[in-house]
Amino acid sequence: HQAEGDHLTLLAVYKGWEASKFSNPWCFENFIQARSMKRAQDVRKQLVTIMDRYKLDILSSGKNYKKICMAITAGFFTNAAKKHPQEGYLTLVDQNPVYIHPSSSVFNKNPEWVIYHELVLTTKEYMRNIMVIDAKWLIELAPSFYKKADPNRMTKAKRMEKIEPLFDRFNPKDSWRLSRRKG
């Protein structure tokens, strides 16, 4: 497990499979479905093809996981959640109560801020594919969506961490919500 979360844990698994020269026995020994690994390899090849088509350089971040985390945050900034003082998390967009899925590498670690890939509804609404983030990244990577909250409306402790979606006077009130998007 990677301390940063599930995305980087999955990357470490892929790198391990790559180091084994994409071996099926390695998958069997590590209780991983070879078919899923081959699908990940196909997606990677598709991304490399797209990069080549547009003549973009393929650069590795190496062991600088912060760059990877920030790239994922830039793509999933609407899927951010903050730890609730009593129980679970609250999504920043809708303030819905959500919980870390028990299969996550960050389960029982209770990070303050997370990005999730998807929500799964069972007895509770669970976040899956979770990554720990720094709240400042949201403001830095999605400045048209998040801003620092008004410091006059909250306690000193909250001033350091509170962010909220920006008001957009050119669009309807809830147009930023995923449920309101078309397509």
mmCIF file with all atom_site columns, C-alpha atoms in Angstrom:
data_model
loop_
_atom_site.group_PDB
_atom_site.id
_atom_site.type_symbol
_atom_site.label_atom_id
_atom_site.label_alt_id
_atom_site.label_comp_id
_atom_site.label_asym_id
_atom_site.label_entity_id
_atom_site.label_seq_id
_atom_site.pdbx_PDB_ins_code
_atom_site.Cartn_x
_atom_site.Cartn_y
_atom_site.Cartn_z
_atom_site.occupancy
_atom_site.B_iso_or_equiv
_atom_site.pdbx_formal_charge
_atom_site.auth_seq_id
_atom_site.auth_comp_id
_atom_site.auth_asym_id
_atom_site.auth_atom_id
_atom_site.pdbx_PDB_model_num
ATOM 1   C CA . HIS A 1 1   ? 0.000   0.000   0.000   1.00 0.00 ? 1   HIS A CA 1
ATOM 2   C CA . GLN A 1 2   ? 1.120   3.526   -0.782  1.00 0.00 ? 2   GLN A CA 1
ATOM 3   C CA . ALA A 1 3   ? 0.476   6.140   1.899   1.00 0.00 ? 3   ALA A CA 1
ATOM 4   C CA . GLU A 1 4   ? -0.781  8.573   -0.764  1.00 0.00 ? 4   GLU A CA 1
ATOM 5   C CA . GLY A 1 5   ? -3.713  6.324   -1.657  1.00 0.00 ? 5   GLY A CA 1
ATOM 6   C CA . ASP A 1 6   ? -5.193  3.817   -4.052  1.00 0.00 ? 6   ASP A CA 1
ATOM 7   C CA . HIS A 1 7   ? -4.103  5.416   -7.344  1.00 0.00 ? 7   HIS A CA 1
ATOM 8   C CA . LEU A 1 8   ? -0.436  5.207   -6.410  1.00 0.00 ? 8   LEU A CA 1
ATOM 9   C CA . THR A 1 9   ? -0.904  1.724   -4.979  1.00 0.00 ? 9   THR A CA 1
ATOM 10  C CA . LEU A 1 10  ? -2.273  0.654   -8.364  1.00 0.00 ? 10  LEU A CA 1
ATOM 11  C CA . LEU A 1 11  ? 0.674   2.352   -10.079 1.00 0.00 ? 11  LEU A CA 1
ATOM 12  C CA . ALA A 1 12  ? 3.097   0.430   -7.828  1.00 0.00 ? 12  ALA A CA 1
ATOM 13  C CA . VAL A 1 13  ? 1.338   -2.833  -8.750  1.00 0.00 ? 13  VAL A CA 1
ATOM 14  C CA . TYR A 1 14  ? 1.640   -1.991  -12.455 1.00 0.00 ? 14  TYR A CA 1
ATOM 15  C CA . LYS A 1 15  ? 5.345   -1.136  -12.042 1.00 0.00 ? 15  LYS A CA 1
ATOM 16  C CA . GLY A 1 16  ? 5.862   -4.464  -10.258 1.00 0.00 ? 16  GLY A CA 1
ATOM 17  C CA . TRP A 1 17  ? 4.148   -6.315  -13.098 1.00 0.00 ? 17  TRP A CA 1
ATOM 18  C CA . GLU A 1 18  ? 6.258   -4.350  -15.598 1.00 0.00 ? 18  GLU A CA 1
ATOM 19  C CA . ALA A 1 19  ? 9.442   -5.317  -13.688 1.00 0.00 ? 19  ALA A CA 1
ATOM 20  C CA . SER A 1 20  ? 8.403   -8.959  -13.991 1.00 0.00 ? 20  SER A CA 1
ATOM 21  C CA . LYS A 1 21  ? 8.272   -8.489  -17.782 1.00 0.00 ? 21  LYS A CA 1
ATOM 22  C CA . PHE A 1 22  ? 4.455   -8.606  -17.737 1.00 0.00 ? 22  PHE A CA 1
ATOM 23  C CA . SER A 1 23  ? 4.434   -12.142 -16.388 1.00 0.00 ? 23  SER A CA 1
ATOM 24  C CA . ASN A 1 24  ? 1.182   -14.056 -15.842 1.00 0.00 ? 24  ASN A CA 1
ATOM 25  C CA . PRO A 1 25  ? 2.761   -16.190 -13.083 1.00 0.00 ? 25  PRO A CA 1
ATOM 26  C CA . TRP A 1 26  ? 3.668   -12.954 -11.248 1.00 0.00 ? 26  TRP A CA 1
ATOM 27  C CA . CYS A 1 27  ? -0.020  -11.990 -11.318 1.00 0.00 ? 27  CYS A CA 1
ATOM 28  C CA . PHE A 1 28  ? -1.003  -15.420 -9.977  1.00 0.00 ? 28  PHE A CA 1
ATOM 29  C CA . GLU A 1 29  ? 1.608   -15.272 -7.187  1.00 0.00 ? 29  GLU A CA 1
ATOM 30  C CA . ASN A 1 30  ? 0.417   -11.798 -6.150  1.00 0.00 ? 30  ASN A CA 1
ATOM 31  C CA . PHE A 1 31  ? -3.325  -12.571 -6.390  1.00 0.00 ? 31  PHE A CA 1
ATOM 32  C CA . ILE A 1 32  ? -3.878  -10.109 -9.241  1.00 0.00 ? 32  ILE A CA 1
ATOM 33  C CA . GLN A 1 33  ? -6.035  -10.709 -12.301 1.00 0.00 ? 33  GLN A CA 1
ATOM 34  C CA . ALA A 1 34  ? -3.814  -10.847 -15.369 1.00 0.00 ? 34  ALA A CA 1
ATOM 35  C CA . ARG A 1 35  ? -6.726  -9.678  -17.538 1.00 0.00 ? 35  ARG A CA 1
ATOM 36  C CA . SER A 1 36  ? -7.022  -6.457  -15.507 1.00 0.00 ? 36  SER A CA 1
ATOM 37  C CA . MET A 1 37  ? -3.288  -5.819  -15.848 1.00 0.00 ? 37  MET A CA 1
ATOM 38  C CA . LYS A 1 38  ? -3.462  -6.363  -19.623 1.00 0.00 ? 38  LYS A CA 1
ATOM 39  C CA . ARG A 1 39  ? -6.341  -3.876  -19.791 1.00 0.00 ? 39  ARG A CA 1
ATOM 40  C CA . ALA A 1 40  ? -4.231  -1.317  -17.892 1.00 0.00 ? 40  ALA A CA 1
ATOM 41  C CA . GLN A 1 41  ? -1.398  -1.981  -20.340 1.00 0.00 ? 41  GLN A CA 1
ATOM 42  C CA . ASP A 1 42  ? -3.778  -1.408  -23.291 1.00 0.00 ? 42  ASP A CA 1
ATOM 43  C CA . VAL A 1 43  ? -4.968  1.898   -21.802 1.00 0.00 ? 43  VAL A CA 1
ATOM 44  C CA . ARG A 1 44  ? -1.344  2.979   -21.336 1.00 0.00 ? 44  ARG A CA 1
ATOM 45  C CA . LYS A 1 45  ? -0.597  2.121   -24.982 1.00 0.00 ? 45  LYS A CA 1
ATOM 46  C CA . GLN A 1 46  ? -3.625  4.165   -26.080 1.00 0.00 ? 46  GLN A CA 1
ATOM 47  C CA . LEU A 1 47  ? -2.396  7.146   -24.074 1.00 0.00 ? 47  LEU A CA 1
ATOM 48  C CA . VAL A 1 48  ? 1.096   6.836   -25.583 1.00 0.00 ? 48  VAL A CA 1
ATOM 49  C CA . THR A 1 49  ? -0.466  6.733   -29.077 1.00 0.00 ? 49  THR A CA 1
ATOM 50  C CA . ILE A 1 50  ? -2.467  9.885   -28.351 1.00 0.00 ? 50  ILE A CA 1
ATOM 51  C CA . MET A 1 51  ? 0.642   11.626  -27.034 1.00 0.00 ? 51  MET A CA 1
ATOM 52  C CA . ASP A 1 52  ? 2.553   10.646  -30.200 1.00 0.00 ? 52  ASP A CA 1
ATOM 53  C CA . ARG A 1 53  ? -0.283  11.790  -32.461 1.00 0.00 ? 53  ARG A CA 1
ATOM 54  C CA . TYR A 1 54  ? -0.199  15.269  -30.957 1.00 0.00 ? 54  TYR A CA 1
ATOM 55  C CA . LYS A 1 55  ? 3.603   15.301  -30.770 1.00 0.00 ? 55  LYS A CA 1
ATOM 56  C CA . LEU A 1 56  ? 3.620   15.687  -26.982 1.00 0.00 ? 56  LEU A CA 1
ATOM 57  C CA . ASP A 1 57  ? 6.649   14.670  -24.967 1.00 0.00 ? 57  ASP A CA 1
ATOM 58  C CA . ILE A 1 58  ? 6.225   11.714  -22.646 1.00 0.00 ? 58  ILE A CA 1
ATOM 59  C CA . LEU A 1 59  ? 7.854   12.640  -19.369 1.00 0.00 ? 59  LEU A CA 1
ATOM 60  C CA . SER A 1 60  ? 8.081   10.507  -16.258 1.00 0.00 ? 60  SER A CA 1
ATOM 61  C CA . SER A 1 61  ? 7.688   11.968  -12.810 1.00 0.00 ? 61  SER A CA 1
ATOM 62  C CA . GLY A 1 62  ? 9.893   9.173   -11.498 1.00 0.00 ? 62  GLY A CA 1
ATOM 63  C CA . LYS A 1 63  ? 9.429   8.876   -7.756  1.00 0.00 ? 63  LYS A CA 1
ATOM 64  C CA . ASN A 1 64  ? 7.968   12.383  -7.447  1.00 0.00 ? 64  ASN A CA 1
ATOM 65  C CA . TYR A 1 65  ? 4.500   11.214  -6.430  1.00 0.00 ? 65  TYR A CA 1
ATOM 66  C CA . LYS A 1 66  ? 3.401   14.754  -5.632  1.00 0.00 ? 66  LYS A CA 1
ATOM 67  C CA . LYS A 1 67  ? 3.283   15.536  -9.375  1.00 0.00 ? 67  LYS A CA 1
ATOM 68  C CA . ILE A 1 68  ? 1.097   12.481  -9.998  1.00 0.00 ? 68  ILE A CA 1
ATOM 69  C CA . CYS A 1 69  ? -1.187  13.381  -7.103  1.00 0.00 ? 69  CYS A CA 1
ATOM 70  C CA . MET A 1 70  ? -1.551  16.938  -8.355  1.00 0.00 ? 70  MET A CA 1
ATOM 71  C CA . ALA A 1 71  ? -2.335  15.723  -11.895 1.00 0.00 ? 71  ALA A CA 1
ATOM 72  C CA . ILE A 1 72  ? -5.093  13.444  -10.562 1.00 0.00 ? 72  ILE A CA 1
ATOM 73  C CA . THR A 1 73  ? -6.402  16.267  -8.371  1.00 0.00 ? 73  THR A CA 1
ATOM 74  C CA . ALA A 1 74  ? -6.528  18.558  -11.421 1.00 0.00 ? 74  ALA A CA 1
ATOM 75  C CA . GLY A 1 75  ? -8.745  16.000  -13.173 1.00 0.00 ? 75  GLY A CA 1
ATOM 76  C CA . PHE A 1 76  ? -10.957 15.030  -10.248 1.00 0.00 ? 76  PHE A CA 1
ATOM 77  C CA . PHE A 1 77  ? -11.211 18.317  -8.316  1.00 0.00 ? 77  PHE A CA 1
ATOM 78  C CA . THR A 1 78  ? -15.012 18.057  -8.215  1.00 0.00 ? 78  THR A CA 1
ATOM 79  C CA . ASN A 1 79  ? -14.642 14.745  -6.341  1.00 0.00 ? 79  ASN A CA 1
ATOM 80  C CA . ALA A 1 80  ? -13.033 16.183  -3.227  1.00 0.00 ? 80  ALA A CA 1
ATOM 81  C CA . ALA A 1 81  ? -14.106 15.404  0.320   1.00 0.00 ? 81  ALA A CA 1
ATOM 82  C CA . LYS A 1 82  ? -13.111 16.678  3.749   1.00 0.00 ? 82  LYS A CA 1
ATOM 83  C CA . LYS A 1 83  ? -13.067 14.745  7.004   1.00 0.00 ? 83  LYS A CA 1
ATOM 84  C CA . HIS A 1 84  ? -16.162 15.363  9.103   1.00 0.00 ? 84  HIS A CA 1
ATOM 85  C CA . PRO A 1 85  ? -15.432 15.977  12.810  1.00 0.00 ? 85  PRO A CA 1
ATOM 86  C CA . GLN A 1 86  ? -17.857 13.291  13.995  1.00 0.00 ? 86  GLN A CA 1
ATOM 87  C CA . GLU A 1 87  ? -17.995 10.599  11.324  1.00 0.00 ? 87  GLU A CA 1
ATOM 88  C CA . GLY A 1 88  ? -16.831 9.975   7.762   1.00 0.00 ? 88  GLY A CA 1
ATOM 89  C CA . TYR A 1 89  ? -16.396 12.729  5.185   1.00 0.00 ? 89  TYR A CA 1
ATOM 90  C CA . LEU A 1 90  ? -18.437 15.419  3.457   1.00 0.00 ? 90  LEU A CA 1
ATOM 91  C CA . THR A 1 91  ? -18.140 16.016  -0.276  1.00 0.00 ? 91  THR A CA 1
ATOM 92  C CA . LEU A 1 92  ? -17.171 19.606  -1.004  1.00 0.00 ? 92  LEU A CA 1
ATOM 93  C CA . VAL A 1 93  ? -19.602 19.978  -3.890  1.00 0.00 ? 93  VAL A CA 1
ATOM 94  C CA . ASP A 1 94  ? -22.838 18.714  -2.297  1.00 0.00 ? 94  ASP A CA 1
ATOM 95  C CA . GLN A 1 95  ? -21.924 18.338  1.385   1.00 0.00 ? 95  GLN A CA 1
ATOM 96  C CA . ASN A 1 96  ? -23.104 14.709  1.179   1.00 0.00 ? 96  ASN A CA 1
ATOM 97  C CA . PRO A 1 97  ? -21.855 12.322  3.879   1.00 0.00 ? 97  PRO A CA 1
ATOM 98  C CA . VAL A 1 98  ? -19.532 9.681   2.408   1.00 0.00 ? 98  VAL A CA 1
ATOM 99  C CA . TYR A 1 99  ? -17.177 7.069   3.818   1.00 0.00 ? 99  TYR A CA 1
ATOM 100 C CA . ILE A 1 100 ? -13.900 5.443   2.787   1.00 0.00 ? 100 ILE A CA 1
ATOM 101 C CA . HIS A 1 101 ? -14.507 2.019   1.250   1.00 0.00 ? 101 HIS A CA 1
ATOM 102 C CA . PRO A 1 102 ? -13.037 -0.806  3.376   1.00 0.00 ? 102 PRO A CA 1
ATOM 103 C CA . SER A 1 103 ? -10.987 -2.053  0.399   1.00 0.00 ? 103 SER A CA 1
ATOM 104 C CA . SER A 1 104 ? -9.070  1.250   0.173   1.00 0.00 ? 104 SER A CA 1
ATOM 105 C CA . SER A 1 105 ? -5.402  1.508   1.130   1.00 0.00 ? 105 SER A CA 1
ATOM 106 C CA . VAL A 1 106 ? -6.289  4.562   3.263   1.00 0.00 ? 106 VAL A CA 1
ATOM 107 C CA . PHE A 1 107 ? -9.102  2.831   5.173   1.00 0.00 ? 107 PHE A CA 1
ATOM 108 C CA . ASN A 1 108 ? -8.734  3.530   8.941   1.00 0.00 ? 108 ASN A CA 1
ATOM 109 C CA . LYS A 1 109 ? -6.036  6.161   8.271   1.00 0.00 ? 109 LYS A CA 1
ATOM 110 C CA . ASN A 1 110 ? -8.557  9.038   8.238   1.00 0.00 ? 110 ASN A CA 1
ATOM 111 C CA . PRO A 1 111 ? -6.750  11.652  6.141   1.00 0.00 ? 111 PRO A CA 1
ATOM 112 C CA . GLU A 1 112 ? -8.134  15.200  6.367   1.00 0.00 ? 112 GLU A CA 1
ATOM 113 C CA . TRP A 1 113 ? -8.673  15.777  2.614   1.00 0.00 ? 113 TRP A CA 1
ATOM 114 C CA . VAL A 1 114 ? -9.206  13.221  -0.188  1.00 0.00 ? 114 VAL A CA 1
ATOM 115 C CA . ILE A 1 115 ? -10.051 12.930  -3.861  1.00 0.00 ? 115 ILE A CA 1
ATOM 116 C CA . TYR A 1 116 ? -12.148 9.935   -4.908  1.00 0.00 ? 116 TYR A CA 1
ATOM 117 C CA . HIS A 1 117 ? -12.728 8.344   -8.297  1.00 0.00 ? 117 HIS A CA 1
ATOM 118 C CA . GLU A 1 118 ? -16.250 7.054   -7.746  1.00 0.00 ? 118 GLU A CA 1
ATOM 119 C CA . LEU A 1 119 ? -19.031 6.697   -5.191  1.00 0.00 ? 119 LEU A CA 1
ATOM 120 C CA . VAL A 1 120 ? -20.642 3.330   -4.495  1.00 0.00 ? 120 VAL A CA 1
ATOM 121 C CA . LEU A 1 121 ? -23.941 3.101   -2.649  1.00 0.00 ? 121 LEU A CA 1
ATOM 122 C CA . THR A 1 122 ? -24.501 0.079   -0.384  1.00 0.00 ? 122 THR A CA 1
ATOM 123 C CA . THR A 1 123 ? -25.591 0.512   3.226   1.00 0.00 ? 123 THR A CA 1
ATOM 124 C CA . LYS A 1 124 ? -23.658 3.808   3.115   1.00 0.00 ? 124 LYS A CA 1
ATOM 125 C CA . GLU A 1 125 ? -22.228 5.877   0.285   1.00 0.00 ? 125 GLU A CA 1
ATOM 126 C CA . TYR A 1 126 ? -18.595 4.815   -0.074  1.00 0.00 ? 126 TYR A CA 1
ATOM 127 C CA . MET A 1 127 ? -15.733 6.527   -1.906  1.00 0.00 ? 127 MET A CA 1
ATOM 128 C CA . ARG A 1 128 ? -13.586 4.187   -4.023  1.00 0.00 ? 128 ARG A CA 1
ATOM 129 C CA . ASN A 1 129 ? -10.125 4.769   -5.478  1.00 0.00 ? 129 ASN A CA 1
ATOM 130 C CA . ILE A 1 130 ? -9.129  7.399   -2.952  1.00 0.00 ? 130 ILE A CA 1
ATOM 131 C CA . MET A 1 131 ? -6.065  9.604   -2.818  1.00 0.00 ? 131 MET A CA 1
ATOM 132 C CA . VAL A 1 132 ? -4.879  11.864  -0.005  1.00 0.00 ? 132 VAL A CA 1
ATOM 133 C CA . ILE A 1 133 ? -4.500  15.499  -1.090  1.00 0.00 ? 133 ILE A CA 1
ATOM 134 C CA . ASP A 1 134 ? -3.464  18.879  0.239   1.00 0.00 ? 134 ASP A CA 1
ATOM 135 C CA . ALA A 1 135 ? -6.430  21.290  0.348   1.00 0.00 ? 135 ALA A CA 1
ATOM 136 C CA . LYS A 1 136 ? -4.276  24.063  -1.144  1.00 0.00 ? 136 LYS A CA 1
ATOM 137 C CA . TRP A 1 137 ? -4.031  22.042  -4.370  1.00 0.00 ? 137 TRP A CA 1
ATOM 138 C CA . LEU A 1 138 ? -7.752  22.548  -5.008  1.00 0.00 ? 138 LEU A CA 1
ATOM 139 C CA . ILE A 1 139 ? -7.395  26.326  -4.979  1.00 0.00 ? 139 ILE A CA 1
ATOM 140 C CA . GLU A 1 140 ? -4.195  26.152  -7.040  1.00 0.00 ? 140 GLU A CA 1
ATOM 141 C CA . LEU A 1 141 ? -5.415  23.621  -9.643  1.00 0.00 ? 141 LEU A CA 1
ATOM 142 C CA . ALA A 1 142 ? -9.070  24.675  -9.958  1.00 0.00 ? 142 ALA A CA 1
ATOM 143 C CA . PRO A 1 143 ? -9.128  28.426  -9.257  1.00 0.00 ? 143 PRO A CA 1
ATOM 144 C CA . SER A 1 144 ? -12.325 28.942  -11.253 1.00 0.00 ? 144 SER A CA 1
ATOM 145 C CA . PHE A 1 145 ? -14.080 26.331  -9.092  1.00 0.00 ? 145 PHE A CA 1
ATOM 146 C CA . TYR A 1 146 ? -12.625 26.890  -5.609  1.00 0.00 ? 146 TYR A CA 1
ATOM 147 C CA . LYS A 1 147 ? -11.528 29.939  -3.686  1.00 0.00 ? 147 LYS A CA 1
ATOM 148 C CA . LYS A 1 148 ? -10.521 30.668  -0.138  1.00 0.00 ? 148 LYS A CA 1
ATOM 149 C CA . ALA A 1 149 ? -13.632 31.276  1.933   1.00 0.00 ? 149 ALA A CA 1
ATOM 150 C CA . ASP A 1 150 ? -14.403 34.633  3.522   1.00 0.00 ? 150 ASP A CA 1
ATOM 151 C CA . PRO A 1 151 ? -12.308 34.708  6.718   1.00 0.00 ? 151 PRO A CA 1
ATOM 152 C CA . ASN A 1 152 ? -14.834 36.937  8.488   1.00 0.00 ? 152 ASN A CA 1
ATOM 153 C CA . ARG A 1 153 ? -17.487 34.207  8.426   1.00 0.00 ? 153 ARG A CA 1
ATOM 154 C CA . MET A 1 154 ? -15.654 31.477  10.348  1.00 0.00 ? 154 MET A CA 1
ATOM 155 C CA . THR A 1 155 ? -13.459 30.543  13.285  1.00 0.00 ? 155 THR A CA 1
ATOM 156 C CA . LYS A 1 156 ? -9.671  30.848  13.220  1.00 0.00 ? 156 LYS A CA 1
ATOM 157 C CA . ALA A 1 157 ? -9.258  27.073  12.931  1.00 0.00 ? 157 ALA A CA 1
ATOM 158 C CA . LYS A 1 158 ? -11.517 26.957  9.879   1.00 0.00 ? 158 LYS A CA 1
ATOM 159 C CA . ARG A 1 159 ? -9.851  29.933  8.192   1.00 0.00 ? 159 ARG A CA 1
ATOM 160 C CA . MET A 1 160 ? -6.809  27.849  7.348   1.00 0.00 ? 160 MET A CA 1
ATOM 161 C CA . GLU A 1 161 ? -8.734  25.081  5.560   1.00 0.00 ? 161 GLU A CA 1
ATOM 162 C CA . LYS A 1 162 ? -12.149 26.203  4.287   1.00 0.00 ? 162 LYS A CA 1
ATOM 163 C CA . ILE A 1 163 ? -12.704 26.359  0.525   1.00 0.00 ? 163 ILE A CA 1
ATOM 164 C CA . GLU A 1 164 ? -15.961 26.558  -1.410  1.00 0.00 ? 164 GLU A CA 1
ATOM 165 C CA . PRO A 1 165 ? -17.122 26.710  -5.063  1.00 0.00 ? 165 PRO A CA 1
ATOM 166 C CA . LEU A 1 166 ? -17.053 30.160  -6.659  1.00 0.00 ? 166 LEU A CA 1
ATOM 167 C CA . PHE A 1 167 ? -20.252 31.986  -7.577  1.00 0.00 ? 167 PHE A CA 1
ATOM 168 C CA . ASP A 1 168 ? -20.746 32.142  -11.345 1.00 0.00 ? 168 ASP A CA 1
ATOM 169 C CA . ARG A 1 169 ? -23.095 34.962  -12.281 1.00 0.00 ? 169 ARG A CA 1
ATOM 170 C CA . PHE A 1 170 ? -23.191 33.939  -15.962 1.00 0.00 ? 170 PHE A CA 1
ATOM 171 C CA . ASN A 1 171 ? -24.658 30.455  -15.391 1.00 0.00 ? 171 ASN A CA 1
ATOM 172 C CA . PRO A 1 172 ? -27.631 29.086  -13.427 1.00 0.00 ? 172 PRO A CA 1
ATOM 173 C CA . LYS A 1 173 ? -27.124 28.605  -9.684  1.00 0.00 ? 173 LYS A CA 1
ATOM 174 C CA . ASP A 1 174 ? -26.374 24.853  -9.705  1.00 0.00 ? 174 ASP A CA 1
ATOM 175 C CA . SER A 1 175 ? -24.836 24.488  -13.183 1.00 0.00 ? 175 SER A CA 1
ATOM 176 C CA . TRP A 1 176 ? -21.480 23.448  -11.690 1.00 0.00 ? 176 TRP A CA 1
ATOM 177 C CA . ARG A 1 177 ? -23.034 20.285  -10.181 1.00 0.00 ? 177 ARG A CA 1
ATOM 178 C CA . LEU A 1 178 ? -22.242 17.060  -12.012 1.00 0.00 ? 178 LEU A CA 1
ATOM 179 C CA . SER A 1 179 ? -25.933 16.099  -11.956 1.00 0.00 ? 179 SER A CA 1
ATOM 180 C CA . ARG A 1 180 ? -26.722 19.255  -13.959 1.00 0.00 ? 180 ARG A CA 1
ATOM 181 C CA . ARG A 1 181 ? -24.136 18.653  -16.688 1.00 0.00 ? 181 ARG A CA 1
ATOM 182 C CA . LYS A 1 182 ? -25.215 17.385  -20.076 1.00 0.00 ? 182 LYS A CA 1
ATOM 183 C CA . GLY A 1 183 ? -23.238 14.754  -21.924 1.00 0.00 ? 183 GLY A CA 1
#
